[in-house]
Tab-separated table of N, CA and C in Angstrom:
chain	number	residue	atom	x	y	z
Z	1	UNK	N	5.259	72.205	12.767
Z	1	UNK	CA	3.849	72.101	12.865
Z	1	UNK	C	3.555	70.999	13.755
Z	2	UNK	N	2.706	71.208	14.657
Z	2	UNK	CA	2.196	70.182	15.525
Z	2	UNK	C	1.003	69.435	14.936
Z	3	UNK	N	1.034	68.150	14.991
Z	3	UNK	CA	-0.152	67.380	14.517
Z	3	UNK	C	-0.805	66.740	15.781
Z	4	UNK	N	-2.048	66.891	15.893
Z	4	UNK	CA	-2.899	66.295	16.993
Z	4	UNK	C	-3.589	65.161	16.487
Z	5	UNK	N	-3.180	63.961	17.110
Z	5	UNK	CA	-3.831	62.720	16.679
Z	5	UNK	C	-5.111	62.410	17.527
Z	6	UNK	N	-6.140	62.320	16.899
Z	6	UNK	CA	-7.378	61.978	17.717
Z	6	UNK	C	-7.726	60.700	17.652
Z	7	UNK	N	-7.966	60.015	18.747
Z	7	UNK	CA	-8.192	58.560	18.873
Z	7	UNK	C	-9.327	58.069	17.947
Z	8	UNK	N	-10.449	58.906	17.822
Z	8	UNK	CA	-11.530	58.620	17.019
Z	8	UNK	C	-11.091	58.501	15.548
Z	9	UNK	N	-10.321	59.444	15.033
Z	9	UNK	CA	-9.789	59.541	13.750
Z	9	UNK	C	-8.973	58.249	13.310
Z	10	UNK	N	-8.099	57.834	14.278
Z	10	UNK	CA	-7.332	56.660	14.098
Z	10	UNK	C	-8.120	55.518	13.995
Z	11	UNK	N	-9.210	55.237	14.822
Z	11	UNK	CA	-10.163	54.178	14.808
Z	11	UNK	C	-10.821	54.064	13.476
Z	12	UNK	N	-11.401	55.335	12.972
Z	12	UNK	CA	-12.006	55.361	11.733
Z	12	UNK	C	-11.057	55.004	10.631
Z	13	UNK	N	-9.791	55.446	10.652
Z	13	UNK	CA	-8.891	55.167	9.492
Z	13	UNK	C	-8.548	53.720	9.557
Z	14	UNK	N	-8.466	53.167	10.738
Z	14	UNK	CA	-8.059	51.721	10.859
Z	14	UNK	C	-9.229	50.786	10.287
Z	15	UNK	N	-10.498	51.222	10.694
Z	15	UNK	CA	-11.675	50.430	10.244
Z	15	UNK	C	-11.806	50.545	8.719
Z	16	UNK	N	-11.522	51.755	8.241
Z	16	UNK	CA	-11.678	51.928	6.704
Z	16	UNK	C	-10.582	51.204	6.002
Z	17	UNK	N	-9.435	51.079	6.561
Z	17	UNK	CA	-8.435	50.288	5.950
Z	17	UNK	C	-8.649	48.894	5.987
Z	18	UNK	N	-9.221	48.314	7.169
Z	18	UNK	CA	-9.487	46.898	7.141
Z	18	UNK	C	-10.738	46.446	6.453
Z	19	UNK	N	-11.654	47.436	6.178
Z	19	UNK	CA	-12.850	47.078	5.466
Z	19	UNK	C	-12.633	46.483	4.116
Z	20	UNK	N	-11.518	46.943	3.482
Z	20	UNK	CA	-11.101	46.465	2.042
Z	20	UNK	C	-10.600	44.951	2.177
Z	21	UNK	N	-10.182	44.500	3.424
Z	21	UNK	CA	-9.578	43.137	3.561
Z	21	UNK	C	-10.650	42.106	3.493
Z	22	UNK	N	-10.346	40.953	2.745
Z	22	UNK	CA	-11.297	39.782	2.812
Z	22	UNK	C	-11.322	39.181	4.284
Z	23	UNK	N	-10.234	39.224	4.973
Z	23	UNK	CA	-10.322	38.729	6.286
Z	23	UNK	C	-9.240	39.332	7.176
Z	24	UNK	N	-9.461	39.247	8.470
Z	24	UNK	CA	-8.545	39.788	9.447
Z	24	UNK	C	-7.881	38.521	10.153
Z	25	UNK	N	-6.503	38.511	10.190
Z	25	UNK	CA	-5.679	37.495	10.862
Z	25	UNK	C	-5.010	38.102	11.883
Z	26	UNK	N	-4.884	37.278	12.981
Z	26	UNK	CA	-3.935	37.658	14.034
Z	26	UNK	C	-2.427	37.410	13.634
Z	27	UNK	N	-1.553	38.035	14.349
Z	27	UNK	CA	-0.163	37.761	13.997
Z	27	UNK	C	0.247	36.415	14.143
Z	28	UNK	N	-0.349	35.572	15.201
Z	28	UNK	CA	-0.062	34.315	15.363
Z	28	UNK	C	-0.498	33.397	14.089
Z	29	UNK	N	-1.757	33.737	13.657
Z	29	UNK	CA	-2.258	33.075	12.486
Z	29	UNK	C	-1.373	33.366	11.289
Z	30	UNK	N	-0.929	34.571	11.026
Z	30	UNK	CA	-0.111	34.813	9.900
Z	30	UNK	C	1.159	34.120	9.853
Z	31	UNK	N	1.804	34.118	11.038
Z	31	UNK	CA	3.055	33.354	11.230
Z	31	UNK	C	2.926	31.824	11.136
Z	32	UNK	N	1.785	31.257	11.689
Z	32	UNK	CA	1.605	29.898	11.562
Z	32	UNK	C	1.297	29.439	10.174
Z	33	UNK	N	0.580	30.183	9.430
Z	33	UNK	CA	0.321	29.763	7.951
Z	33	UNK	C	1.653	29.919	7.194
Z	34	UNK	N	2.381	30.906	7.481
Z	34	UNK	CA	3.762	31.022	6.799
Z	34	UNK	C	4.662	29.769	7.117
Z	35	UNK	N	4.667	29.476	8.409
Z	35	UNK	CA	5.486	28.266	8.818
Z	35	UNK	C	5.004	27.033	8.112
Z	36	UNK	N	3.489	26.777	8.049
Z	36	UNK	CA	3.037	25.706	7.381
Z	36	UNK	C	3.578	25.528	5.931
Z	37	UNK	N	3.456	26.792	5.212
Z	37	UNK	CA	3.820	26.719	3.926
Z	37	UNK	C	5.257	26.283	3.725
Z	38	UNK	N	6.171	26.714	4.527
Z	38	UNK	CA	7.485	26.335	4.514
Z	38	UNK	C	7.806	25.046	4.756
Z	39	UNK	N	7.130	24.402	5.833
Z	39	UNK	CA	7.453	22.945	6.265
Z	39	UNK	C	6.484	22.014	5.636
Z	40	UNK	N	5.317	22.399	5.134
Z	40	UNK	CA	4.384	21.476	4.413
Z	40	UNK	C	4.119	22.102	3.076
Z	41	UNK	N	5.066	21.790	2.181
Z	41	UNK	CA	4.682	22.464	0.811
Z	41	UNK	C	3.569	21.685	0.194
Z	42	UNK	N	3.055	22.249	-0.866
Z	42	UNK	CA	2.011	21.560	-1.561
Z	42	UNK	C	2.448	20.374	-2.153
Z	43	UNK	N	1.510	19.201	-2.203
Z	43	UNK	CA	1.929	18.102	-2.802
Z	43	UNK	C	2.403	18.206	-4.246
Z	44	UNK	N	3.247	17.362	-4.683
Z	44	UNK	CA	3.655	17.420	-6.240
Z	44	UNK	C	2.438	17.073	-7.131
Z	45	UNK	N	2.380	17.818	-8.183
Z	45	UNK	CA	1.157	17.505	-9.075
Z	45	UNK	C	1.350	16.211	-9.821
Z	46	UNK	N	2.559	15.605	-10.006
Z	46	UNK	CA	2.662	14.371	-10.668
Z	46	UNK	C	2.241	13.286	-9.726
Z	47	UNK	N	1.551	12.240	-10.224
Z	47	UNK	CA	1.161	11.092	-9.426
Z	47	UNK	C	2.437	10.363	-8.719
Z	48	UNK	N	2.296	9.870	-7.447
Z	48	UNK	CA	3.319	9.147	-6.844
Z	48	UNK	C	3.346	7.856	-7.429
Z	49	UNK	N	4.681	7.287	-7.535
Z	49	UNK	CA	4.712	5.981	-8.075
Z	49	UNK	C	4.044	4.864	-7.199
Z	50	UNK	N	3.644	3.829	-7.750
Z	50	UNK	CA	2.874	2.842	-6.973
Z	50	UNK	C	3.849	2.225	-5.905
Z	51	UNK	N	3.201	1.941	-4.776
Z	51	UNK	CA	3.930	1.466	-3.672
Z	51	UNK	C	4.097	0.018	-3.836
Z	52	UNK	N	4.760	-0.642	-2.726
Z	52	UNK	CA	4.930	-1.971	-2.675
Z	52	UNK	C	3.618	-2.844	-2.746
Z	53	UNK	N	2.689	-2.450	-1.840
Z	53	UNK	CA	1.474	-3.116	-1.626
Z	53	UNK	C	0.595	-3.134	-3.005
Z	54	UNK	N	0.598	-2.116	-3.852
Z	54	UNK	CA	0.064	-2.043	-5.092
Z	54	UNK	C	0.695	-2.981	-6.062
Z	55	UNK	N	2.061	-2.987	-5.959
Z	55	UNK	CA	2.872	-3.911	-6.938
Z	55	UNK	C	2.551	-5.354	-6.424
Z	56	UNK	N	2.555	-5.630	-5.203
Z	56	UNK	CA	2.163	-7.001	-4.700
Z	56	UNK	C	0.823	-7.427	-5.181
Z	57	UNK	N	-0.189	-6.617	-5.122
Z	57	UNK	CA	-1.411	-6.837	-5.592
Z	57	UNK	C	-1.496	-7.059	-7.079
Z	58	UNK	N	-0.797	-6.358	-7.887
Z	58	UNK	CA	-0.615	-6.678	-9.276
Z	58	UNK	C	-0.010	-8.084	-9.540
Z	59	UNK	N	1.088	-8.345	-8.893
Z	59	UNK	CA	1.639	-9.705	-9.004
Z	59	UNK	C	0.760	-10.807	-8.581
Z	60	UNK	N	0.093	-10.620	-7.417
Z	60	UNK	CA	-0.903	-11.542	-6.972
Z	60	UNK	C	-2.027	-11.871	-8.058
Z	61	UNK	N	-2.542	-10.754	-8.636
Z	61	UNK	CA	-3.551	-11.035	-9.813
Z	61	UNK	C	-2.891	-11.701	-10.852
Z	62	UNK	N	-1.761	-11.292	-11.230
Z	62	UNK	CA	-0.955	-12.043	-12.345
Z	62	UNK	C	-0.848	-13.635	-11.858
Z	63	UNK	N	-0.421	-13.904	-10.881
Z	63	UNK	CA	-0.208	-15.225	-10.576
Z	63	UNK	C	-1.626	-16.137	-10.491
Z	64	UNK	N	-2.616	-15.412	-9.852
Z	64	UNK	CA	-3.942	-16.108	-9.899
Z	64	UNK	C	-4.467	-16.236	-11.314
Z	65	UNK	N	-4.187	-15.310	-12.156
Z	65	UNK	CA	-4.771	-15.308	-13.546
Z	65	UNK	C	-4.102	-16.516	-14.218
Z	66	UNK	N	-2.771	-16.818	-14.001
Z	66	UNK	CA	-2.060	-17.826	-14.630
Z	66	UNK	C	-2.286	-19.176	-14.055
Z	67	UNK	N	-2.898	-19.228	-12.929
Z	67	UNK	CA	-3.054	-20.564	-12.287
Z	67	UNK	C	-4.579	-20.586	-11.734
Z	68	UNK	N	-5.492	-20.608	-12.538
Z	68	UNK	CA	-6.894	-20.587	-12.058
Z	68	UNK	C	-7.376	-21.825	-11.500
Z	69	UNK	N	-6.753	-23.016	-11.983
Z	69	UNK	CA	-6.984	-24.343	-11.367
Z	69	UNK	C	-6.542	-24.404	-9.874
Z	70	UNK	N	-5.709	-23.473	-9.362
Z	70	UNK	CA	-5.165	-23.489	-8.104
Z	70	UNK	C	-5.922	-22.488	-7.126
Z	71	UNK	N	-6.781	-21.573	-7.750
Z	71	UNK	CA	-7.502	-20.665	-7.029
Z	71	UNK	C	-8.568	-21.232	-6.214
Z	72	UNK	N	-8.568	-20.764	-4.763
Z	72	UNK	CA	-9.669	-21.073	-3.973
Z	72	UNK	C	-10.488	-19.749	-3.741
Z	73	UNK	N	-11.695	-19.953	-4.035
Z	73	UNK	CA	-12.703	-18.763	-4.045
Z	73	UNK	C	-13.408	-18.955	-2.766
Z	74	UNK	N	-13.867	-17.911	-2.313
Z	74	UNK	CA	-14.731	-17.866	-1.129
Z	74	UNK	C	-13.992	-17.624	0.176
Z	75	UNK	N	-14.621	-17.704	1.211
Z	75	UNK	CA	-13.899	-17.435	2.503
Z	75	UNK	C	-13.044	-18.622	2.998
Z	76	UNK	N	-11.805	-18.319	3.229
Z	76	UNK	CA	-10.888	-19.314	3.817
Z	76	UNK	C	-11.327	-19.964	4.919
Z	77	UNK	N	-11.167	-21.297	5.222
Z	77	UNK	CA	-11.559	-21.955	6.334
Z	77	UNK	C	-10.702	-21.505	7.627
Z	78	UNK	N	-11.268	-21.675	8.779
Z	78	UNK	CA	-10.608	-21.180	10.016
Z	78	UNK	C	-9.233	-22.063	10.167
Z	79	UNK	N	-9.106	-23.175	9.892
Z	79	UNK	CA	-7.771	-23.967	9.840
Z	79	UNK	C	-7.289	-24.197	8.455
Z	80	UNK	N	-6.228	-23.563	8.225
Z	80	UNK	CA	-5.541	-23.657	6.901
Z	80	UNK	C	-4.807	-24.989	6.835
Z	81	UNK	N	-4.674	-25.775	5.681
Z	81	UNK	CA	-3.995	-26.868	5.541
Z	81	UNK	C	-2.421	-26.515	5.531
Z	82	UNK	N	-2.067	-25.383	4.940
Z	82	UNK	CA	-0.684	-24.946	4.761
Z	82	UNK	C	-0.609	-23.476	4.542
Z	83	UNK	N	0.578	-22.941	5.032
Z	83	UNK	CA	0.938	-21.614	4.692
Z	83	UNK	C	2.245	-21.457	4.223
Z	84	UNK	N	2.610	-20.973	3.045
Z	84	UNK	CA	3.859	-20.911	2.351
Z	84	UNK	C	4.224	-19.490	2.123
Z	85	UNK	N	5.422	-19.107	2.577
Z	85	UNK	CA	5.838	-17.741	2.268
Z	85	UNK	C	7.011	-17.856	1.361
Z	86	UNK	N	6.969	-17.239	0.212
Z	86	UNK	CA	7.958	-17.273	-0.752
Z	86	UNK	C	8.637	-15.724	-0.729
Z	87	UNK	N	9.867	-15.788	-1.158
Z	87	UNK	CA	10.596	-14.680	-1.395
Z	87	UNK	C	10.933	-14.598	-2.839
Z	88	UNK	N	10.379	-13.518	-3.439
Z	88	UNK	CA	10.336	-13.386	-4.965
Z	88	UNK	C	11.234	-12.227	-5.293
Z	89	UNK	N	12.176	-12.430	-6.198
Z	89	UNK	CA	13.019	-11.233	-6.768
Z	89	UNK	C	12.642	-11.107	-8.237
Z	90	UNK	N	12.207	-9.944	-8.548
Z	90	UNK	CA	11.963	-9.630	-9.998
Z	90	UNK	C	12.911	-8.641	-10.423
Z	91	UNK	N	13.374	-8.674	-11.713
Z	91	UNK	CA	14.302	-7.683	-12.304
Z	91	UNK	C	13.378	-6.581	-12.908
Z	92	UNK	N	14.017	-5.568	-13.349
Z	92	UNK	CA	13.336	-4.381	-13.862
Z	92	UNK	C	12.458	-4.679	-15.037
Z	93	UNK	N	12.682	-5.753	-15.670
Z	93	UNK	CA	11.844	-6.021	-16.859
Z	93	UNK	C	10.748	-7.062	-16.523
Z	94	UNK	N	10.592	-7.434	-15.206
Z	94	UNK	CA	9.532	-8.385	-14.830
Z	94	UNK	C	10.010	-9.770	-14.909
Z	95	UNK	N	11.195	-10.091	-15.266
Z	95	UNK	CA	11.671	-11.452	-15.190
Z	95	UNK	C	11.988	-12.003	-13.809
Z	96	UNK	N	11.685	-13.172	-13.599
Z	96	UNK	CA	11.881	-13.852	-12.265
Z	96	UNK	C	13.270	-14.063	-12.085
Z	97	UNK	N	13.990	-13.254	-11.212
Z	97	UNK	CA	15.540	-13.445	-11.005
Z	97	UNK	C	15.621	-14.620	-9.861
Z	98	UNK	N	14.680	-14.775	-8.989
Z	98	UNK	CA	14.884	-15.807	-7.903
Z	98	UNK	C	13.382	-15.930	-7.233
Z	99	UNK	N	13.252	-17.149	-6.711
Z	99	UNK	CA	12.188	-17.423	-5.992
Z	99	UNK	C	12.583	-18.496	-4.969
Z	100	UNK	N	12.262	-18.251	-3.626
Z	100	UNK	CA	12.643	-19.319	-2.690
Z	100	UNK	C	11.594	-19.416	-1.628
Z	101	UNK	N	11.551	-20.647	-0.961
Z	101	UNK	CA	10.684	-20.738	0.209
Z	101	UNK	C	11.243	-20.223	1.439
Z	102	UNK	N	10.566	-19.351	2.105
Z	102	UNK	CA	11.179	-18.709	3.286
Z	102	UNK	C	10.471	-19.374	4.531
Z	103	UNK	N	9.187	-19.870	4.445
Z	103	UNK	CA	8.590	-20.404	5.443
Z	103	UNK	C	7.505	-21.537	4.918
Z	104	UNK	N	7.533	-22.756	5.539
Z	104	UNK	CA	6.634	-23.760	5.024
Z	104	UNK	C	6.822	-25.016	5.896
Z	105	UNK	N	5.824	-25.569	6.123
Z	105	UNK	CA	5.912	-26.962	6.922
Z	105	UNK	C	5.339	-28.053	5.956
Z	106	UNK	N	4.974	-27.802	4.715
Z	106	UNK	CA	4.369	-28.673	3.825
Z	106	UNK	C	5.127	-28.640	2.579
Z	107	UNK	N	5.900	-29.657	2.369
Z	107	UNK	CA	6.721	-29.629	1.015
Z	107	UNK	C	5.952	-29.665	-0.203
Z	108	UNK	N	4.624	-30.404	-0.240
Z	108	UNK	CA	3.816	-30.434	-1.380
Z	108	UNK	C	3.308	-28.978	-1.686
Z	109	UNK	N	2.897	-28.356	-0.652
Z	109	UNK	CA	2.248	-26.926	-0.805
Z	109	UNK	C	3.413	-26.022	-1.427
Z	110	UNK	N	4.638	-26.228	-0.850
Z	110	UNK	CA	5.813	-25.341	-1.193
Z	110	UNK	C	6.032	-25.463	-2.718
Z	111	UNK	N	5.999	-26.805	-3.170
Z	111	UNK	CA	6.194	-27.126	-4.615
Z	111	UNK	C	5.008	-26.450	-5.574
Z	112	UNK	N	3.876	-26.404	-5.018
Z	112	UNK	CA	2.700	-25.860	-5.722
Z	112	UNK	C	2.868	-24.370	-5.937
Z	113	UNK	N	3.267	-23.793	-4.646
Z	113	UNK	CA	3.395	-22.402	-4.766
Z	113	UNK	C	4.628	-21.875	-5.602
Z	114	UNK	N	5.712	-22.604	-5.475
Z	114	UNK	CA	7.009	-22.361	-6.312
Z	114	UNK	C	6.578	-22.536	-7.948
Z	115	UNK	N	5.909	-23.555	-8.212
Z	115	UNK	CA	5.496	-23.849	-9.615
Z	115	UNK	C	4.641	-22.747	-10.093
Z	116	UNK	N	3.572	-22.302	-9.281
Z	116	UNK	CA	2.633	-21.273	-9.712
Z	116	UNK	C	3.346	-19.937	-10.003
Z	117	UNK	N	4.429	-19.493	-9.246
Z	117	UNK	CA	5.083	-18.364	-9.580
Z	117	UNK	C	5.903	-18.468	-10.735
Z	118	UNK	N	6.494	-19.617	-10.922
Z	118	UNK	CA	7.424	-19.792	-12.094
Z	118	UNK	C	6.578	-19.894	-13.371
Z	119	UNK	N	5.474	-20.429	-13.319
Z	119	UNK	CA	4.505	-20.638	-14.469
Z	119	UNK	C	3.985	-19.221	-14.861
Z	120	UNK	N	3.904	-18.283	-13.935
Z	120	UNK	CA	3.465	-16.894	-14.165
Z	120	UNK	C	4.404	-15.964	-14.887
Z	121	UNK	N	5.683	-16.374	-14.848
Z	121	UNK	CA	6.726	-15.594	-15.389
Z	121	UNK	C	6.405	-15.271	-16.916
Z	122	UNK	N	6.876	-14.179	-17.360
Z	122	UNK	CA	7.352	-12.933	-16.631
Z	122	UNK	C	6.334	-12.288	-15.787
Z	123	UNK	N	6.634	-11.588	-14.791
Z	123	UNK	CA	5.694	-10.859	-13.926
Z	123	UNK	C	5.601	-9.463	-14.282
Z	124	UNK	N	4.711	-8.613	-13.792
Z	124	UNK	CA	4.667	-7.124	-14.189
Z	124	UNK	C	6.001	-6.619	-13.725
Z	125	UNK	N	6.537	-5.651	-14.564
Z	125	UNK	CA	7.761	-4.956	-14.147
Z	125	UNK	C	7.528	-4.274	-12.835
Z	126	UNK	N	8.424	-4.217	-11.906
Z	126	UNK	CA	8.424	-3.370	-10.701
Z	126	UNK	C	8.386	-1.882	-11.007
Z	127	UNK	N	7.863	-1.085	-10.129
Z	127	UNK	CA	7.950	0.385	-10.415
Z	127	UNK	C	9.294	1.063	-10.368
Z	128	UNK	N	10.238	0.394	-9.648
Z	128	UNK	CA	11.544	0.990	-9.543
Z	128	UNK	C	12.657	0.084	-9.670
Z	129	UNK	N	12.766	-0.543	-10.761
Z	129	UNK	CA	13.856	-1.551	-10.967
Z	129	UNK	C	13.769	-2.773	-10.150
Z	130	UNK	N	14.881	-3.556	-9.982
Z	130	UNK	CA	14.865	-4.841	-9.320
Z	130	UNK	C	14.335	-4.843	-7.991
Z	131	UNK	N	13.383	-5.845	-7.498
Z	131	UNK	CA	12.656	-5.706	-6.385
Z	131	UNK	C	12.609	-7.217	-5.739
Z	132	UNK	N	12.792	-7.177	-4.454
Z	132	UNK	CA	12.539	-8.504	-3.735
Z	132	UNK	C	11.485	-8.236	-2.717
Z	133	UNK	N	10.533	-9.187	-2.678
Z	133	UNK	CA	9.345	-8.966	-1.788
Z	133	UNK	C	8.944	-10.427	-1.339
Z	134	UNK	N	8.079	-10.420	-0.368
Z	134	UNK	CA	7.505	-11.798	0.104
Z	134	UNK	C	5.971	-11.853	-0.283
Z	135	UNK	N	5.549	-12.979	-0.661
Z	135	UNK	CA	4.136	-13.207	-0.826
Z	135	UNK	C	3.828	-14.583	-0.053
Z	136	UNK	N	2.569	-14.539	0.567
Z	136	UNK	CA	2.161	-15.670	1.326
Z	136	UNK	C	0.986	-16.391	0.663
Z	137	UNK	N	1.121	-17.723	0.465
Z	137	UNK	CA	0.152	-18.610	-0.064
Z	137	UNK	C	-0.586	-19.245	1.000
Z	138	UNK	N	-1.920	-18.879	1.068
Z	138	UNK	CA	-2.808	-19.542	2.112
Z	138	UNK	C	-3.546	-20.717	1.536
Z	139	UNK	N	-3.142	-21.892	1.945
Z	139	UNK	CA	-3.832	-23.106	1.484
Z	139	UNK	C	-5.097	-23.436	2.174
Z	140	UNK	N	-6.223	-23.514	1.440
Z	140	UNK	CA	-7.462	-23.946	2.111
Z	140	UNK	C	-7.535	-25.336	2.064
Z	141	UNK	N	-6.966	-26.016	1.172
Z	141	UNK	CA	-6.866	-27.510	1.102
Z	141	UNK	C	-5.579	-27.937	0.580
Z	142	UNK	N	-5.314	-29.082	0.230
Z	142	UNK	CA	-3.859	-29.450	-0.228
Z	142	UNK	C	-3.619	-29.092	-1.610
Z	143	UNK	N	-4.517	-28.496	-2.428
Z	143	UNK	CA	-4.198	-28.024	-3.708
Z	143	UNK	C	-4.435	-26.615	-4.118
Z	144	UNK	N	-5.356	-26.037	-3.295
Z	144	UNK	CA	-5.867	-24.678	-3.834
Z	144	UNK	C	-5.607	-23.671	-2.625
Z	145	UNK	N	-5.201	-22.515	-3.150
Z	145	UNK	CA	-4.758	-21.386	-2.210
Z	145	UNK	C	-5.346	-19.979	-2.714
Z	146	UNK	N	-5.186	-19.158	-1.708
Z	146	UNK	CA	-5.518	-17.598	-1.878
Z	146	UNK	C	-4.107	-17.073	-1.640
Z	147	UNK	N	-3.794	-15.985	-2.415
Z	147	UNK	CA	-2.730	-15.197	-2.112
Z	147	UNK	C	-2.963	-14.145	-1.107
Z	148	UNK	N	-2.065	-13.969	-0.086
Z	148	UNK	CA	-2.421	-13.063	0.969
Z	148	UNK	C	-2.688	-11.738	0.495
Z	149	UNK	N	-1.984	-11.228	-0.546
Z	149	UNK	CA	-2.427	-9.903	-1.074
Z	149	UNK	C	-3.722	-9.662	-1.571
Z	150	UNK	N	-4.366	-10.779	-1.792
Z	150	UNK	CA	-5.867	-10.664	-2.435
Z	150	UNK	C	-6.790	-11.245	-1.510
Z	151	UNK	N	-6.326	-12.080	-0.554
Z	151	UNK	CA	-7.346	-12.712	0.387
Z	151	UNK	C	-8.288	-11.950	1.200
Z	152	UNK	N	-9.520	-12.311	1.293
Z	152	UNK	CA	-10.494	-11.678	2.098
Z	152	UNK	C	-10.395	-12.149	3.529
Z	153	UNK	N	-11.208	-11.890	4.497
Z	153	UNK	CA	-11.199	-12.304	5.744
Z	153	UNK	C	-11.277	-13.864	5.857
Z	154	UNK	N	-10.782	-14.551	6.987
Z	154	UNK	CA	-10.904	-15.877	7.085
Z	154	UNK	C	-11.939	-16.167	7.965
Z	155	UNK	N	-12.646	-17.376	7.787
Z	155	UNK	CA	-13.783	-17.788	8.665
Z	155	UNK	C	-13.300	-17.924	10.040
Z	156	UNK	N	-14.115	-17.667	10.988
Z	156	UNK	CA	-13.772	-17.901	12.468
Z	156	UNK	C	-14.293	-19.300	12.867
Z	157	UNK	N	-13.463	-19.934	13.877
Z	157	UNK	CA	-13.847	-21.145	14.283
Z	157	UNK	C	-14.810	-21.045	15.445
Z	158	UNK	N	-15.103	-19.827	15.856
Z	158	UNK	CA	-16.037	-19.639	16.953
Z	158	UNK	C	-17.325	-18.986	16.168
Z	159	UNK	N	-18.399	-19.394	16.621
Z	159	UNK	CA	-19.697	-18.780	16.168
Z	159	UNK	C	-20.273	-17.956	17.252
Z	160	UNK	N	-20.946	-16.894	16.793
Z	160	UNK	CA	-21.666	-15.967	17.744
Z	160	UNK	C	-22.825	-16.577	18.274
Z	161	UNK	N	-23.223	-16.393	19.570
Z	161	UNK	CA	-24.513	-17.047	20.098
Z	161	UNK	C	-25.777	-16.372	19.393
């Protein structure tokens, strides 16, 4: 039996079949969306562990809370009296394993920074076991500082006209 295919009938059949679809996609769109699903899976539903910056912020708040007499509030002046960078190692329980000065030109400021961290122990436990990180103490004057992880903008020595 010979079947005659009429172009109009094919078009009507195609339109009828497509009318039930919510959307029409090209072959390129279908392949692209399939590839995106393969190479870009949906993000995990469990929250991601806190990052280093989040942990450093927690530690900075902890140190500031334990040393309120050393806190400098407000905008830091354009010229800081000292900058001290400490390298801090915390074990998985938050115990201070080590703290050392990595950068400083002011021995008095270095001692204040070291004492502030030691007085704050134990620190919050790190998110993934033992952790070594740096924290910068920005001294506004000889005795008071802001921790870089919490510090706002510094005043400019130049004023706008």
